[in-house]
Amino acid sequence: MKRDYLLFLLFATVVLVAPAAFKGGYLLNVLVFMGINTMLAVALNLLLGFAGQISLGHASFFGLGAYLSGILSTTYGFNPWLTMVIAAVAVGILAFGLGFPILKLKGHYLAMATLGFGIIVYIVFNETVALTGGPSGLSGIPNLKMGSLTFDGDLKNYYLIWCFALVTMLLAINLAHSRIGRALRAIHDSEVASRVMGVNARLLKVQVFALSAIISAVAGSLYAHTMSFISPASFGFNFSVELVTMVIIGGLGSIFGSFLGAALLTILPELLRVVQDYDIVVYGLLLIVMTMYMPKGLAGGIASLARRLRPAKKGVVDAQG
Amino acid sequence: MLRVEGITQIFGGLTALEDISFTVAKGLITGVIGPNGAGKTTLFNIITGLYTQTSGKVFLEGEDISGAPPERLAPRGLVRTFQNIEMFHQMTVLENVLVGLHTRSQSGIFSCALKLPWHLAEERRMREEALRWLEFCGISDLAEVEAGALPFGKCRSVEVARAMAVNPRILLMDEPAAGLNSRETADLEVLIRKIRDTGVTVVLVEHDMELVMDICDAIVVLNLGKKLAEGTPRQIQENPAVIKAYLGEG
Amino acid sequence: MDLLQQLTQYAFSGLSTGAIYALIGLGFAIIYNATGIINFAQGEFVMLGGVLTHFFLIVLKLPAGVAMGGAVIATTVIGALFERLTIRPLKRPTPLSLVIITIGGSIFIRGVAMLVWGKDTQSLPPFSGEEPITLAGATVMPQHLWIFGITLLVIAANKFFFYYTIRGKAMRACSFNRTAASLVGIDVRKMVLLSFVISSAMGAMAGIIIAPLTMTAYDVGVMLGLKGFCAAIIGGMSSGFGTVLGGLLLGLLESLGAGLISSGYKDAIAFIILLLILFIRPQGLFSKAQTERV
């Protein structure tokens, strides 16, 4: 447990000084995306990794956050910070309400239901042209401001996004080592035993579903206000699958793993840009191979590697980051 | 303490339990025995809310708890263990026991995520108590070990510690000695008595007759879904119907 | 065109798309019943059927029969390989890992198809001309009739296989109780493979017969697969008439919805139905308990 916080401190320091190494521009921009993806992966991991409940529709919460915040601030002139809060609350309420019927479903059925929800939302983004601008998107979304400071450049955005991403990670680590986190992991391992211990599995699952959706919505709002332009294509089924891929590759239940997964999936398309379109094939292979041969993901792989390198040290390495 | 009244359970066309009634006295150890297929585990599953019976009622200290789901029963002090041990195997032993303290702590999802001060105080309290239960079960040294890595016998102890952390008034144990060697069974016997001495009523389903006759204050015998006999170990041992069920057909 | 005519028109096109959904849904149900897996790659088999036929027929200029047969066989081989290489080696399959592996497989197959055949949509010629036929006041493409005919044939063949052949009966036994089936000497793993073979063949056929109507491309599998799943869910995951009815109903509702309400939301209809059924009647609309589960 202490290790997680030490690791976090180290990680946060690296994140804060990292821009010094880059002269801005393209790379910094990639890192901004990495921050948003990290938030999303951590949020999904709370649901997928801790509670063991799959969602193939998480891109829709991200999208709802982006569109609510974007529309309210652009079309109706609300303060972007206020719209971020409104979006988070609205998505939270929606997810909480949706959570009760949808989380009654298990396994494949849950996967399909969340997927269906995601597609419905995606279709709504495309079809409500008057509100969202339809397939051609919504542009001119205002940047976030803090006093006289406007978050418009890459460096400012970097710090804005990563502050949120770090806070998200910290919250998730806190949660993992708390009463709720333990109860969630207990549900994952044996739902029946957790219920006998008095854990209200159903309510907890719904709560974590809502929390996960709220974080995704905040990420969406940040995305809208930093990019100034959003279109439905960013919030479709493919992105939902990409998010699941990040969590699986990083390692179920590992917060730092989610970062690794998000980092890999942000960088990979950039690297594969030369051989455009190969990325989708690589994702597919990664998903299959990781699930088959490295079910604990990169984080699990690194942990077991570390264990092998330090055989003398006693105690069990705790892979649940 | 616990009263079962006219429990009948029918699966499809098969009657697994027929009109079972008995009472478990407070502060004692009661054994439920019977040959394989007698319906013991089914009965446990009904009492602990995992199955819903076809008819009949269950009362806990006079309160009707028929059909209440397990997560409602835990806060009322009814807890069980499982025959095939349901560990939270990806968590440490200490964390397993901490889950047992779930109903006795309040921090919600937000105060946990934000690490609010009262949550921290509560967490400290929980840890202390969890450690006490590990000590109670003689497994303090295993606190930081991942539960999935434990040998079977130790899992049993963890499961008991976890159940005790819920602060039960009545503890139902489903074949606690199954899979244990004789030394572990002896330890278990000591542990069960210790549990009773804390004032917890114990009900156990068990195959190990020696253990049952040794520690039980009262015994209920089931056979083919019906209650065959009820009484003290001595009465049961001398009951001709019981002897016939075990020796004649078993 | 008066309203009645219009409705007949919608009904015809709806039912023929519905027949396709039914075929795809049956593919889902067969694998699900034999293995407990929802194969997210099912739609890719449909895509492969269409795209491969196009490749054989238009690019390689093979005769139509050979092209279609080849497409079905090639898809079946891919389906079998998929099961062999990804599902069978799994040591401890969980619903989550199976969902993810089949999603991975579907992305992979789609990606390879895109790399090999490009992103363009391709069209196939209808089986027997484009001269519309007038039926009950509505104009019907001959391809619609082909779809109905072939779907009926496939369903009948299925029924025959599952009820009158020893392998089919063995597969049904697996769906009722896998452990018991293996105890009486049925090779369950072979049955799993067989279920993938049958499903991929059926998926490919669905892909071939619909391609002349809707065109085909590397990415048509996603939507078609999901719609097929909806059909199976409506039918309670039965591999019998429940799913067929489910498919027809879905096709009909979609077509009417698109025609009478808004075509933009056409795809949403299927998913709203899916959610409603999963929330309210997860056992499907027509199932009376578990009588028809193969």
PDB file of C-alpha atoms in Angstrom, chain A residues 74-302:
ATOM      1  CA  THR A  74     -20.497  27.242 -27.083  1.00  0.00           C
ATOM      2  CA  THR A  75     -24.173  27.569 -27.950  1.00  0.00           C
ATOM      3  CA  TYR A  76     -25.454  28.865 -24.643  1.00  0.00           C
ATOM      4  CA  GLY A  77     -22.400  30.734 -23.439  1.00  0.00           C
ATOM      5  CA  PHE A  78     -22.030  29.091 -20.021  1.00  0.00           C
ATOM      6  CA  ASN A  79     -18.705  29.264 -18.215  1.00  0.00           C
ATOM      7  CA  PRO A  80     -16.689  26.155 -19.246  1.00  0.00           C
ATOM      8  CA  TRP A  81     -15.876  25.249 -15.633  1.00  0.00           C
ATOM      9  CA  LEU A  82     -19.563  25.346 -14.815  1.00  0.00           C
ATOM     10  CA  THR A  83     -20.420  23.212 -17.842  1.00  0.00           C
ATOM     11  CA  MET A  84     -17.821  20.680 -16.776  1.00  0.00           C
ATOM     12  CA  VAL A  85     -19.591  20.341 -13.441  1.00  0.00           C
ATOM     13  CA  ILE A  86     -23.026  20.212 -15.065  1.00  0.00           C
ATOM     14  CA  ALA A  87     -21.826  17.527 -17.499  1.00  0.00           C
ATOM     15  CA  ALA A  88     -20.309  15.467 -14.697  1.00  0.00           C
ATOM     16  CA  VAL A  89     -23.441  15.646 -12.565  1.00  0.00           C
ATOM     17  CA  ALA A  90     -25.782  14.896 -15.461  1.00  0.00           C
ATOM     18  CA  VAL A  91     -23.738  11.934 -16.675  1.00  0.00           C
ATOM     19  CA  GLY A  92     -23.431  10.701 -13.089  1.00  0.00           C
ATOM     20  CA  ILE A  93     -27.190  10.733 -12.654  1.00  0.00           C
ATOM     21  CA  LEU A  94     -27.725   9.060 -16.007  1.00  0.00           C
ATOM     22  CA  ALA A  95     -25.182   6.325 -15.245  1.00  0.00           C
ATOM     23  CA  PHE A  96     -26.624   5.762 -11.791  1.00  0.00           C
ATOM     24  CA  GLY A  97     -30.092   5.295 -13.232  1.00  0.00           C
ATOM     25  CA  LEU A  98     -28.848   3.135 -16.068  1.00  0.00           C
ATOM     26  CA  GLY A  99     -26.653   1.156 -13.710  1.00  0.00           C
ATOM     27  CA  PHE A 100     -29.467  -0.590 -11.878  1.00  0.00           C
ATOM     28  CA  PRO A 101     -30.994  -2.409 -14.838  1.00  0.00           C
ATOM     29  CA  ILE A 102     -27.792  -2.805 -16.817  1.00  0.00           C
ATOM     30  CA  LEU A 103     -25.593  -4.201 -14.053  1.00  0.00           C
ATOM     31  CA  LYS A 104     -28.165  -6.840 -13.303  1.00  0.00           C
ATOM     32  CA  LEU A 105     -26.824  -8.445 -16.459  1.00  0.00           C
ATOM     33  CA  LYS A 106     -23.697 -10.519 -16.370  1.00  0.00           C
ATOM     34  CA  GLY A 107     -20.763 -11.295 -18.643  1.00  0.00           C
ATOM     35  CA  HIS A 108     -21.634 -11.396 -22.325  1.00  0.00           C
ATOM     36  CA  TYR A 109     -25.040  -9.854 -21.815  1.00  0.00           C
ATOM     37  CA  LEU A 110     -23.598  -6.909 -19.938  1.00  0.00           C
ATOM     38  CA  ALA A 111     -21.039  -6.442 -22.689  1.00  0.00           C
ATOM     39  CA  MET A 112     -23.756  -6.379 -25.333  1.00  0.00           C
ATOM     40  CA  ALA A 113     -26.050  -4.079 -23.363  1.00  0.00           C
ATOM     41  CA  THR A 114     -23.339  -1.501 -22.702  1.00  0.00           C
ATOM     42  CA  LEU A 115     -22.312  -1.752 -26.326  1.00  0.00           C
ATOM     43  CA  GLY A 116     -25.902  -1.151 -27.400  1.00  0.00           C
ATOM     44  CA  PHE A 117     -26.136   1.882 -25.143  1.00  0.00           C
ATOM     45  CA  GLY A 118     -22.910   3.241 -26.588  1.00  0.00           C
ATOM     46  CA  ILE A 119     -24.166   2.879 -30.128  1.00  0.00           C
ATOM     47  CA  ILE A 120     -27.474   4.561 -29.335  1.00  0.00           C
ATOM     48  CA  VAL A 121     -25.629   7.542 -27.869  1.00  0.00           C
ATOM     49  CA  TYR A 122     -23.342   7.628 -30.890  1.00  0.00           C
ATOM     50  CA  ILE A 123     -26.333   7.672 -33.221  1.00  0.00           C
ATOM     51  CA  VAL A 124     -27.894  10.498 -31.215  1.00  0.00           C
ATOM     52  CA  PHE A 125     -24.687  12.542 -31.546  1.00  0.00           C
ATOM     53  CA  ASN A 126     -24.883  12.060 -35.301  1.00  0.00           C
ATOM     54  CA  GLU A 127     -28.574  12.724 -35.728  1.00  0.00           C
ATOM     55  CA  THR A 128     -29.330  15.671 -33.468  1.00  0.00           C
ATOM     56  CA  VAL A 129     -27.669  17.977 -35.941  1.00  0.00           C
ATOM     57  CA  ALA A 130     -29.222  21.146 -34.556  1.00  0.00           C
ATOM     58  CA  LEU A 131     -27.558  20.559 -31.194  1.00  0.00           C
ATOM     59  CA  THR A 132     -24.360  18.695 -31.963  1.00  0.00           C
ATOM     60  CA  GLY A 133     -23.626  19.735 -35.504  1.00  0.00           C
ATOM     61  CA  GLY A 134     -24.047  16.120 -36.566  1.00  0.00           C
ATOM     62  CA  PRO A 135     -21.244  14.179 -38.254  1.00  0.00           C
ATOM     63  CA  SER A 136     -19.361  17.356 -39.150  1.00  0.00           C
ATOM     64  CA  GLY A 137     -18.920  18.153 -35.501  1.00  0.00           C
ATOM     65  CA  LEU A 138     -19.067  21.056 -33.116  1.00  0.00           C
ATOM     66  CA  SER A 139     -16.362  23.692 -33.359  1.00  0.00           C
ATOM     67  CA  GLY A 140     -15.390  26.875 -31.612  1.00  0.00           C
ATOM     68  CA  ILE A 141     -15.619  25.421 -28.120  1.00  0.00           C
ATOM     69  CA  PRO A 142     -14.076  27.947 -25.709  1.00  0.00           C
ATOM     70  CA  ASN A 143     -10.931  27.145 -23.728  1.00  0.00           C
ATOM     71  CA  LEU A 144     -10.968  26.896 -19.980  1.00  0.00           C
ATOM     72  CA  LYS A 145      -9.851  30.053 -18.184  1.00  0.00           C
ATOM     73  CA  MET A 146      -8.475  30.719 -14.753  1.00  0.00           C
ATOM     74  CA  GLY A 147      -8.441  34.433 -14.036  1.00  0.00           C
ATOM     75  CA  SER A 148      -6.345  35.874 -16.831  1.00  0.00           C
ATOM     76  CA  LEU A 149      -4.838  32.498 -17.685  1.00  0.00           C
ATOM     77  CA  THR A 150      -6.395  30.836 -20.712  1.00  0.00           C
ATOM     78  CA  PHE A 151      -5.587  27.178 -21.297  1.00  0.00           C
ATOM     79  CA  ASP A 152      -4.812  27.346 -24.988  1.00  0.00           C
ATOM     80  CA  GLY A 153      -1.201  26.357 -25.643  1.00  0.00           C
ATOM     81  CA  ASP A 154       0.137  22.805 -25.558  1.00  0.00           C
ATOM     82  CA  LEU A 155       2.146  23.381 -22.396  1.00  0.00           C
ATOM     83  CA  LYS A 156      -0.770  24.897 -20.490  1.00  0.00           C
ATOM     84  CA  ASN A 157      -3.023  22.123 -21.648  1.00  0.00           C
ATOM     85  CA  TYR A 158      -0.430  19.589 -20.619  1.00  0.00           C
ATOM     86  CA  TYR A 159      -0.457  20.803 -17.046  1.00  0.00           C
ATOM     87  CA  LEU A 160      -4.225  21.196 -16.985  1.00  0.00           C
ATOM     88  CA  ILE A 161      -4.899  17.676 -18.238  1.00  0.00           C
ATOM     89  CA  TRP A 162      -2.224  16.004 -16.199  1.00  0.00           C
ATOM     90  CA  CYS A 163      -3.384  17.683 -12.995  1.00  0.00           C
ATOM     91  CA  PHE A 164      -6.745  16.057 -13.564  1.00  0.00           C
ATOM     92  CA  ALA A 165      -5.171  12.753 -14.577  1.00  0.00           C
ATOM     93  CA  LEU A 166      -2.963  12.672 -11.481  1.00  0.00           C
ATOM     94  CA  VAL A 167      -5.878  13.496  -9.209  1.00  0.00           C
ATOM     95  CA  THR A 168      -7.872  10.728 -10.874  1.00  0.00           C
ATOM     96  CA  MET A 169      -5.065   8.259 -10.275  1.00  0.00           C
ATOM     97  CA  LEU A 170      -4.728   9.335  -6.675  1.00  0.00           C
ATOM     98  CA  LEU A 171      -8.456   8.947  -6.082  1.00  0.00           C
ATOM     99  CA  ALA A 172      -8.364   5.509  -7.630  1.00  0.00           C
ATOM    100  CA  ILE A 173      -5.423   4.444  -5.489  1.00  0.00           C
ATOM    101  CA  ASN A 174      -7.220   5.723  -2.402  1.00  0.00           C
ATOM    102  CA  LEU A 175     -10.306   3.830  -3.387  1.00  0.00           C
ATOM    103  CA  ALA A 176      -8.405   0.620  -4.077  1.00  0.00           C
ATOM    104  CA  HIS A 177      -7.061   0.568  -0.544  1.00  0.00           C
ATOM    105  CA  SER A 178     -10.290   1.451   1.155  1.00  0.00           C
ATOM    106  CA  ARG A 179     -13.369  -0.312   2.399  1.00  0.00           C
ATOM    107  CA  ILE A 180     -15.124   0.207  -0.936  1.00  0.00           C
ATOM    108  CA  GLY A 181     -12.165  -0.910  -3.014  1.00  0.00           C
ATOM    109  CA  ARG A 182     -11.810  -4.086  -1.000  1.00  0.00           C
ATOM    110  CA  ALA A 183     -15.505  -4.810  -1.263  1.00  0.00           C
ATOM    111  CA  LEU A 184     -15.332  -4.357  -5.034  1.00  0.00           C
ATOM    112  CA  ARG A 185     -12.386  -6.685  -5.372  1.00  0.00           C
ATOM    113  CA  ALA A 186     -14.210  -9.134  -3.127  1.00  0.00           C
ATOM    114  CA  ILE A 187     -17.200  -9.077  -5.489  1.00  0.00           C
ATOM    115  CA  HIS A 188     -14.818  -9.745  -8.336  1.00  0.00           C
ATOM    116  CA  ASP A 189     -13.297 -12.792  -6.604  1.00  0.00           C
ATOM    117  CA  SER A 190     -16.462 -14.292  -5.146  1.00  0.00           C
ATOM    118  CA  GLU A 191     -19.717 -12.451  -5.353  1.00  0.00           C
ATOM    119  CA  VAL A 192     -21.518 -14.943  -3.135  1.00  0.00           C
ATOM    120  CA  ALA A 193     -18.960 -14.740  -0.342  1.00  0.00           C
ATOM    121  CA  SER A 194     -18.927 -10.958  -0.500  1.00  0.00           C
ATOM    122  CA  ARG A 195     -22.698 -10.906  -0.107  1.00  0.00           C
ATOM    123  CA  VAL A 196     -22.496 -13.204   2.876  1.00  0.00           C
ATOM    124  CA  MET A 197     -20.072 -10.673   4.373  1.00  0.00           C
ATOM    125  CA  GLY A 198     -22.844  -8.112   3.987  1.00  0.00           C
ATOM    126  CA  VAL A 199     -21.516  -6.380   0.886  1.00  0.00           C
ATOM    127  CA  ASN A 200     -24.401  -4.986  -1.130  1.00  0.00           C
ATOM    128  CA  ALA A 201     -22.881  -6.032  -4.424  1.00  0.00           C
ATOM    129  CA  ARG A 202     -25.596  -4.558  -6.588  1.00  0.00           C
ATOM    130  CA  LEU A 203     -25.503  -1.071  -5.105  1.00  0.00           C
ATOM    131  CA  LEU A 204     -21.712  -0.948  -5.062  1.00  0.00           C
ATOM    132  CA  LYS A 205     -21.471  -1.958  -8.684  1.00  0.00           C
ATOM    133  CA  VAL A 206     -23.910   0.778  -9.631  1.00  0.00           C
ATOM    134  CA  GLN A 207     -22.005   3.338  -7.571  1.00  0.00           C
ATOM    135  CA  VAL A 208     -18.699   2.495  -9.155  1.00  0.00           C
ATOM    136  CA  PHE A 209     -20.331   2.499 -12.581  1.00  0.00           C
ATOM    137  CA  ALA A 210     -21.554   6.021 -11.896  1.00  0.00           C
ATOM    138  CA  LEU A 211     -18.190   7.173 -10.536  1.00  0.00           C
ATOM    139  CA  SER A 212     -16.467   5.736 -13.558  1.00  0.00           C
ATOM    140  CA  ALA A 213     -18.914   7.514 -15.859  1.00  0.00           C
ATOM    141  CA  ILE A 214     -18.420  10.807 -14.008  1.00  0.00           C
ATOM    142  CA  ILE A 215     -14.647  10.675 -14.407  1.00  0.00           C
ATOM    143  CA  SER A 216     -15.100   9.828 -18.093  1.00  0.00           C
ATOM    144  CA  ALA A 217     -17.440  12.791 -18.493  1.00  0.00           C
ATOM    145  CA  VAL A 218     -14.905  15.143 -16.895  1.00  0.00           C
ATOM    146  CA  ALA A 219     -12.285  13.774 -19.268  1.00  0.00           C
ATOM    147  CA  GLY A 220     -14.699  14.426 -22.120  1.00  0.00           C
ATOM    148  CA  SER A 221     -15.289  17.968 -20.990  1.00  0.00           C
ATOM    149  CA  LEU A 222     -11.536  18.587 -20.757  1.00  0.00           C
ATOM    150  CA  TYR A 223     -11.105  17.089 -24.198  1.00  0.00           C
ATOM    151  CA  ALA A 224     -13.747  19.385 -25.675  1.00  0.00           C
ATOM    152  CA  HIS A 225     -12.293  22.518 -24.125  1.00  0.00           C
ATOM    153  CA  THR A 226      -8.681  21.761 -25.043  1.00  0.00           C
ATOM    154  CA  MET A 227      -9.356  20.600 -28.614  1.00  0.00           C
ATOM    155  CA  SER A 228     -12.050  23.248 -29.259  1.00  0.00           C
ATOM    156  CA  PHE A 229     -13.567  20.801 -31.748  1.00  0.00           C
ATOM    157  CA  ILE A 230     -15.424  17.535 -31.268  1.00  0.00           C
ATOM    158  CA  SER A 231     -17.152  15.159 -33.627  1.00  0.00           C
ATOM    159  CA  PRO A 232     -19.019  11.891 -33.083  1.00  0.00           C
ATOM    160  CA  ALA A 233     -16.218   9.836 -34.642  1.00  0.00           C
ATOM    161  CA  SER A 234     -14.152  10.217 -31.453  1.00  0.00           C
ATOM    162  CA  PHE A 235     -16.846   8.605 -29.298  1.00  0.00           C
ATOM    163  CA  GLY A 236     -17.855   5.519 -31.233  1.00  0.00           C
ATOM    164  CA  PHE A 237     -17.704   1.810 -30.581  1.00  0.00           C
ATOM    165  CA  ASN A 238     -14.078   1.620 -31.705  1.00  0.00           C
ATOM    166  CA  PHE A 239     -12.993   4.006 -29.001  1.00  0.00           C
ATOM    167  CA  SER A 240     -14.897   2.030 -26.374  1.00  0.00           C
ATOM    168  CA  VAL A 241     -12.978  -1.041 -27.461  1.00  0.00           C
ATOM    169  CA  GLU A 242      -9.746   0.934 -27.411  1.00  0.00           C
ATOM    170  CA  LEU A 243     -10.428   1.890 -23.797  1.00  0.00           C
ATOM    171  CA  VAL A 244     -11.014  -1.736 -22.842  1.00  0.00           C
ATOM    172  CA  THR A 245      -7.781  -2.586 -24.635  1.00  0.00           C
ATOM    173  CA  MET A 246      -5.882  -0.006 -22.587  1.00  0.00           C
ATOM    174  CA  VAL A 247      -7.158  -1.468 -19.330  1.00  0.00           C
ATOM    175  CA  ILE A 248      -6.499  -5.076 -20.320  1.00  0.00           C
ATOM    176  CA  ILE A 249      -3.040  -4.374 -21.703  1.00  0.00           C
ATOM    177  CA  GLY A 250      -2.137  -2.310 -18.664  1.00  0.00           C
ATOM    178  CA  GLY A 251      -3.470  -4.886 -16.256  1.00  0.00           C
ATOM    179  CA  LEU A 252      -6.857  -5.316 -14.661  1.00  0.00           C
ATOM    180  CA  GLY A 253      -7.015  -3.619 -11.300  1.00  0.00           C
ATOM    181  CA  SER A 254      -3.698  -1.833 -11.629  1.00  0.00           C
ATOM    182  CA  ILE A 255      -3.824   1.960 -11.675  1.00  0.00           C
ATOM    183  CA  PHE A 256      -0.308   2.377 -13.005  1.00  0.00           C
ATOM    184  CA  GLY A 257      -1.099  -0.371 -15.463  1.00  0.00           C
ATOM    185  CA  SER A 258      -3.922   1.781 -16.811  1.00  0.00           C
ATOM    186  CA  PHE A 259      -1.410   4.527 -17.412  1.00  0.00           C
ATOM    187  CA  LEU A 260       0.886   2.088 -19.214  1.00  0.00           C
ATOM    188  CA  GLY A 261      -1.999   0.848 -21.344  1.00  0.00           C
ATOM    189  CA  ALA A 262      -3.137   4.369 -22.124  1.00  0.00           C
ATOM    190  CA  ALA A 263       0.423   5.424 -22.929  1.00  0.00           C
ATOM    191  CA  LEU A 264       0.970   2.485 -25.237  1.00  0.00           C
ATOM    192  CA  LEU A 265      -2.279   2.987 -27.087  1.00  0.00           C
ATOM    193  CA  THR A 266      -1.643   6.710 -27.451  1.00  0.00           C
ATOM    194  CA  ILE A 267       1.864   6.259 -28.783  1.00  0.00           C
ATOM    195  CA  LEU A 268       1.226   3.186 -30.925  1.00  0.00           C
ATOM    196  CA  PRO A 269      -0.878   4.923 -33.584  1.00  0.00           C
ATOM    197  CA  GLU A 270       1.740   7.684 -33.764  1.00  0.00           C
ATOM    198  CA  LEU A 271       4.481   5.124 -34.320  1.00  0.00           C
ATOM    199  CA  LEU A 272       2.372   3.171 -36.768  1.00  0.00           C
ATOM    200  CA  ARG A 273       1.514   6.311 -38.667  1.00  0.00           C
ATOM    201  CA  VAL A 274       4.164   5.376 -41.217  1.00  0.00           C
ATOM    202  CA  VAL A 275       2.345   2.133 -41.960  1.00  0.00           C
ATOM    203  CA  GLN A 276      -1.093   3.663 -41.625  1.00  0.00           C
ATOM    204  CA  ASP A 277      -4.048   1.430 -40.789  1.00  0.00           C
ATOM    205  CA  TYR A 278      -1.945  -1.324 -39.327  1.00  0.00           C
ATOM    206  CA  ASP A 279      -2.842  -0.136 -35.847  1.00  0.00           C
ATOM    207  CA  ILE A 280      -6.233  -1.830 -35.846  1.00  0.00           C
ATOM    208  CA  VAL A 281      -4.631  -5.194 -36.667  1.00  0.00           C
ATOM    209  CA  VAL A 282      -2.098  -4.675 -33.937  1.00  0.00           C
ATOM    210  CA  TYR A 283      -4.846  -3.849 -31.391  1.00  0.00           C
ATOM    211  CA  GLY A 284      -6.682  -7.027 -32.245  1.00  0.00           C
ATOM    212  CA  LEU A 285      -3.578  -9.132 -31.881  1.00  0.00           C
ATOM    213  CA  LEU A 286      -2.603  -7.372 -28.659  1.00  0.00           C
ATOM    214  CA  LEU A 287      -6.015  -8.050 -27.142  1.00  0.00           C
ATOM    215  CA  ILE A 288      -5.888 -11.736 -27.997  1.00  0.00           C
ATOM    216  CA  VAL A 289      -2.273 -12.324 -27.084  1.00  0.00           C
ATOM    217  CA  MET A 290      -2.424 -10.367 -23.825  1.00  0.00           C
ATOM    218  CA  THR A 291      -5.588 -12.120 -22.671  1.00  0.00           C
ATOM    219  CA  MET A 292      -4.125 -15.488 -23.519  1.00  0.00           C
ATOM    220  CA  TYR A 293      -0.601 -15.153 -22.273  1.00  0.00           C
ATOM    221  CA  MET A 294      -0.440 -12.158 -19.948  1.00  0.00           C
ATOM    222  CA  PRO A 295      -3.824 -11.918 -18.241  1.00  0.00           C
ATOM    223  CA  LYS A 296      -2.432  -9.558 -15.622  1.00  0.00           C
ATOM    224  CA  GLY A 297      -1.277  -7.132 -18.272  1.00  0.00           C
ATOM    225  CA  LEU A 298       1.892  -5.079 -18.416  1.00  0.00           C
ATOM    226  CA  ALA A 299       1.659  -4.188 -14.732  1.00  0.00           C
ATOM    227  CA  GLY A 300       1.391  -7.853 -13.787  1.00  0.00           C
ATOM    228  CA  GLY A 301       4.232  -8.695 -16.140  1.00  0.00           C
ATOM    229  CA  ILE A 302       6.470  -6.038 -14.640  1.00  0.00           C
TER     230      ILE A 302
END
